[in-house]
Amino acid sequence: MSYDVEKPDEQWRVELTPAEYAVLRQAATEPAFTGEYTDTKTKGVYSCRACGAELFTSNTKFESHCGWPSFYDPKDSDAVELIEDRSHGMVRTEVRCARCGSHLGHVFEGEGYPTPTDQRYCINSISLRLMPDEG
Ligand SMILES: [Zn+2]
């Protein structure tokens, strides 16, 4: 798999904080209910904190009460890449930024949330940067 934005590991380490690097480049998960965007309702676009690609919008953000920002759909279907993740003894679907391959979180399906897709993109706040709408 190759990405439009590819950088050597040392470069990512310089550009990202240690906490950002651990999640974005090493697929760590920030602790629940600690991320800065968990309960954010500000209107705007959420971009990849590693490369700036636009990934999600506030329009599809919903209150899942799971402890992480949750969206029922990406901004564009090709903005994210979905990969089967068999780590930690579970089969999950990892969500990555399609432009730089950075880890964003996981997507879950069929949980019964009252959203149009019945999907929950469970995304680490630290993987995102909110750009609020003007005005
Ligand atoms: Zn990215």
PDB file of C-alpha atoms and ligand atoms in Angstrom:
ATOM      1  CA  MET A   1       0.000   0.000   0.000  1.00  0.00           C
ATOM      2  CA  SER A   2       1.395   3.388  -0.864  1.00  0.00           C
ATOM      3  CA  TYR A   3      -0.002   6.724   0.183  1.00  0.00           C
ATOM      4  CA  ASP A   4       0.068  10.173  -1.369  1.00  0.00           C
ATOM      5  CA  VAL A   5       1.823  11.434   1.747  1.00  0.00           C
ATOM      6  CA  GLU A   6       4.669   9.203   2.852  1.00  0.00           C
ATOM      7  CA  LYS A   7       7.410  10.259   5.242  1.00  0.00           C
ATOM      8  CA  PRO A   8      10.209   8.409   6.951  1.00  0.00           C
ATOM      9  CA  ASP A   9       9.463   7.429  10.492  1.00  0.00           C
ATOM     10  CA  GLU A  10      12.023   9.907  11.855  1.00  0.00           C
ATOM     11  CA  GLN A  11      10.172  12.714  10.102  1.00  0.00           C
ATOM     12  CA  TRP A  12       6.852  11.797  11.703  1.00  0.00           C
ATOM     13  CA  ARG A  13       8.576  11.709  15.096  1.00  0.00           C
ATOM     14  CA  VAL A  14       9.762  15.276  14.572  1.00  0.00           C
ATOM     15  CA  GLU A  15       6.450  16.612  13.277  1.00  0.00           C
ATOM     16  CA  LEU A  16       4.135  14.950  15.802  1.00  0.00           C
ATOM     17  CA  THR A  17       4.105  15.113  19.573  1.00  0.00           C
ATOM     18  CA  PRO A  18       4.918  11.807  21.300  1.00  0.00           C
ATOM     19  CA  ALA A  19       1.213  11.318  22.114  1.00  0.00           C
ATOM     20  CA  GLU A  20       0.156  12.064  18.534  1.00  0.00           C
ATOM     21  CA  TYR A  21       2.847   9.759  17.190  1.00  0.00           C
ATOM     22  CA  ALA A  22       1.767   6.886  19.431  1.00  0.00           C
ATOM     23  CA  VAL A  23      -1.792   6.990  18.112  1.00  0.00           C
ATOM     24  CA  LEU A  24      -1.335   8.101  14.505  1.00  0.00           C
ATOM     25  CA  ARG A  25       1.754   6.075  13.649  1.00  0.00           C
ATOM     26  CA  GLN A  26       1.647   3.214  16.175  1.00  0.00           C
ATOM     27  CA  ALA A  27      -2.122   2.678  16.400  1.00  0.00           C
ATOM     28  CA  ALA A  28      -2.365   3.349  20.115  1.00  0.00           C
ATOM     29  CA  THR A  29      -5.735   4.395  21.549  1.00  0.00           C
ATOM     30  CA  GLU A  30      -6.183   7.481  23.687  1.00  0.00           C
ATOM     31  CA  PRO A  31      -7.941   6.789  27.001  1.00  0.00           C
ATOM     32  CA  ALA A  32     -11.740   7.068  26.837  1.00  0.00           C
ATOM     33  CA  PHE A  33     -13.317  10.396  27.810  1.00  0.00           C
ATOM     34  CA  THR A  34      -9.992  12.244  27.678  1.00  0.00           C
ATOM     35  CA  GLY A  35      -9.853  13.467  24.087  1.00  0.00           C
ATOM     36  CA  GLU A  36     -10.479  17.110  23.349  1.00  0.00           C
ATOM     37  CA  TYR A  37     -13.264  16.447  20.820  1.00  0.00           C
ATOM     38  CA  THR A  38     -15.283  13.754  22.617  1.00  0.00           C
ATOM     39  CA  ASP A  39     -18.221  16.049  23.370  1.00  0.00           C
ATOM     40  CA  THR A  40     -17.498  18.848  20.915  1.00  0.00           C
ATOM     41  CA  LYS A  41     -20.525  20.167  19.042  1.00  0.00           C
ATOM     42  CA  THR A  42     -18.752  22.958  17.168  1.00  0.00           C
ATOM     43  CA  LYS A  43     -19.631  23.037  13.467  1.00  0.00           C
ATOM     44  CA  GLY A  44     -16.711  22.391  11.205  1.00  0.00           C
ATOM     45  CA  VAL A  45     -14.470  19.928   9.432  1.00  0.00           C
ATOM     46  CA  TYR A  46     -12.219  17.417  11.148  1.00  0.00           C
ATOM     47  CA  SER A  47      -8.896  16.954   9.381  1.00  0.00           C
ATOM     48  CA  CYS A  48      -6.125  14.428   9.779  1.00  0.00           C
ATOM     49  CA  ARG A  49      -3.679  15.774  12.352  1.00  0.00           C
ATOM     50  CA  ALA A  50      -0.794  14.165  10.479  1.00  0.00           C
ATOM     51  CA  CYS A  51      -1.415  15.358   6.910  1.00  0.00           C
ATOM     52  CA  GLY A  52      -4.389  17.738   6.960  1.00  0.00           C
ATOM     53  CA  ALA A  53      -6.717  15.672   4.765  1.00  0.00           C
ATOM     54  CA  GLU A  54     -10.387  16.414   5.440  1.00  0.00           C
ATOM     55  CA  LEU A  55     -11.847  13.277   7.043  1.00  0.00           C
ATOM     56  CA  PHE A  56     -15.091  13.963   8.910  1.00  0.00           C
ATOM     57  CA  THR A  57     -17.543  16.810   9.428  1.00  0.00           C
ATOM     58  CA  SER A  58     -19.570  17.892  12.432  1.00  0.00           C
ATOM     59  CA  ASN A  59     -22.721  16.990  10.459  1.00  0.00           C
ATOM     60  CA  THR A  60     -22.164  13.256  10.986  1.00  0.00           C
ATOM     61  CA  LYS A  61     -20.838  13.477  14.549  1.00  0.00           C
ATOM     62  CA  PHE A  62     -23.209  11.977  17.098  1.00  0.00           C
ATOM     63  CA  GLU A  63     -23.329  11.300  20.812  1.00  0.00           C
ATOM     64  CA  SER A  64     -22.349   7.676  21.265  1.00  0.00           C
ATOM     65  CA  HIS A  65     -21.353   8.000  24.941  1.00  0.00           C
ATOM     66  CA  CYS A  66     -18.445   5.661  24.191  1.00  0.00           C
ATOM     67  CA  GLY A  67     -15.737   8.112  25.228  1.00  0.00           C
ATOM     68  CA  TRP A  68     -14.392   9.006  21.800  1.00  0.00           C
ATOM     69  CA  PRO A  69     -15.614  11.289  19.033  1.00  0.00           C
ATOM     70  CA  SER A  70     -18.048   9.240  16.949  1.00  0.00           C
ATOM     71  CA  PHE A  71     -19.186   9.784  13.388  1.00  0.00           C
ATOM     72  CA  TYR A  72     -21.643   7.787  11.339  1.00  0.00           C
ATOM     73  CA  ASP A  73     -19.953   8.495   8.012  1.00  0.00           C
ATOM     74  CA  PRO A  74     -16.674   9.921   6.713  1.00  0.00           C
ATOM     75  CA  LYS A  75     -16.720  13.201   4.791  1.00  0.00           C
ATOM     76  CA  ASP A  76     -16.007  11.282   1.579  1.00  0.00           C
ATOM     77  CA  SER A  77     -15.978   7.530   1.350  1.00  0.00           C
ATOM     78  CA  ASP A  78     -12.474   7.541  -0.100  1.00  0.00           C
ATOM     79  CA  ALA A  79     -11.107   9.846   2.618  1.00  0.00           C
ATOM     80  CA  VAL A  80     -10.516   6.876   4.880  1.00  0.00           C
ATOM     81  CA  GLU A  81      -9.109   3.401   4.393  1.00  0.00           C
ATOM     82  CA  LEU A  82     -10.603   0.409   6.201  1.00  0.00           C
ATOM     83  CA  ILE A  83      -8.361  -2.480   7.207  1.00  0.00           C
ATOM     84  CA  GLU A  84      -9.126  -5.677   9.068  1.00  0.00           C
ATOM     85  CA  ASP A  85      -7.454  -5.561  12.481  1.00  0.00           C
ATOM     86  CA  ARG A  86      -6.948  -8.824  14.362  1.00  0.00           C
ATOM     87  CA  SER A  87      -4.894  -7.363  17.221  1.00  0.00           C
ATOM     88  CA  HIS A  88      -5.814  -7.772  20.899  1.00  0.00           C
ATOM     89  CA  GLY A  89      -7.697 -11.030  20.209  1.00  0.00           C
ATOM     90  CA  MET A  90     -10.531  -9.253  18.400  1.00  0.00           C
ATOM     91  CA  VAL A  91     -11.548  -8.815  14.810  1.00  0.00           C
ATOM     92  CA  ARG A  92     -12.143  -5.134  14.255  1.00  0.00           C
ATOM     93  CA  THR A  93     -12.012  -2.767  11.335  1.00  0.00           C
ATOM     94  CA  GLU A  94      -9.258  -0.210  11.596  1.00  0.00           C
ATOM     95  CA  VAL A  95      -9.812   3.248  10.112  1.00  0.00           C
ATOM     96  CA  ARG A  96      -6.823   4.983   8.573  1.00  0.00           C
ATOM     97  CA  CYS A  97      -6.347   8.240   6.733  1.00  0.00           C
ATOM     98  CA  ALA A  98      -6.363   7.341   3.035  1.00  0.00           C
ATOM     99  CA  ARG A  99      -3.849  10.064   2.227  1.00  0.00           C
ATOM    100  CA  CYS A 100      -1.091   9.317   4.746  1.00  0.00           C
ATOM    101  CA  GLY A 101      -2.018   5.953   6.258  1.00  0.00           C
ATOM    102  CA  SER A 102      -2.132   7.269   9.806  1.00  0.00           C
ATOM    103  CA  HIS A 103      -4.262   5.413  12.330  1.00  0.00           C
ATOM    104  CA  LEU A 104      -7.521   7.152  13.245  1.00  0.00           C
ATOM    105  CA  GLY A 105      -9.557   4.582  15.153  1.00  0.00           C
ATOM    106  CA  HIS A 106     -12.007   1.788  14.381  1.00  0.00           C
ATOM    107  CA  VAL A 107     -15.431   1.489  12.796  1.00  0.00           C
ATOM    108  CA  PHE A 108     -18.206  -0.608  14.332  1.00  0.00           C
ATOM    109  CA  GLU A 109     -21.461  -1.631  12.723  1.00  0.00           C
ATOM    110  CA  GLY A 110     -24.906  -2.739  13.753  1.00  0.00           C
ATOM    111  CA  GLU A 111     -24.806  -1.395  17.300  1.00  0.00           C
ATOM    112  CA  GLY A 112     -28.268   0.095  17.028  1.00  0.00           C
ATOM    113  CA  TYR A 113     -27.423   3.780  17.190  1.00  0.00           C
ATOM    114  CA  PRO A 114     -30.203   5.837  15.604  1.00  0.00           C
ATOM    115  CA  THR A 115     -28.077   7.084  12.729  1.00  0.00           C
ATOM    116  CA  PRO A 116     -28.547   6.730   8.973  1.00  0.00           C
ATOM    117  CA  THR A 117     -25.729   4.194   8.541  1.00  0.00           C
ATOM    118  CA  ASP A 118     -25.797   2.185  11.790  1.00  0.00           C
ATOM    119  CA  GLN A 119     -22.022   2.613  11.775  1.00  0.00           C
ATOM    120  CA  ARG A 120     -19.865   4.215  14.420  1.00  0.00           C
ATOM    121  CA  TYR A 121     -16.521   5.582  13.358  1.00  0.00           C
ATOM    122  CA  CYS A 122     -14.849   5.661  16.759  1.00  0.00           C
ATOM    123  CA  ILE A 123     -11.983   8.082  16.247  1.00  0.00           C
ATOM    124  CA  ASN A 124      -9.228   9.299  18.537  1.00  0.00           C
ATOM    125  CA  SER A 125      -9.453  13.057  19.149  1.00  0.00           C
ATOM    126  CA  ILE A 126      -5.706  13.275  18.906  1.00  0.00           C
ATOM    127  CA  SER A 127      -5.819  11.956  15.327  1.00  0.00           C
ATOM    128  CA  LEU A 128      -8.006  14.879  14.300  1.00  0.00           C
ATOM    129  CA  ARG A 129      -7.872  18.645  14.148  1.00  0.00           C
ATOM    130  CA  LEU A 130     -11.145  20.559  14.061  1.00  0.00           C
ATOM    131  CA  MET A 131     -11.337  23.500  11.715  1.00  0.00           C
ATOM    132  CA  PRO A 132     -14.446  25.413  12.836  1.00  0.00           C
ATOM    133  CA  ASP A 133     -16.750  26.854  10.189  1.00  0.00           C
ATOM    134  CA  GLU A 134     -16.283  30.565   9.633  1.00  0.00           C
ATOM    135  CA  GLY A 135     -18.838  32.888  11.097  1.00  0.00           C
TER     136      GLY A 135
HETATM  137 ZN    ZN B   1      -3.545  11.832   7.029  1.00  0.00          ZN
END
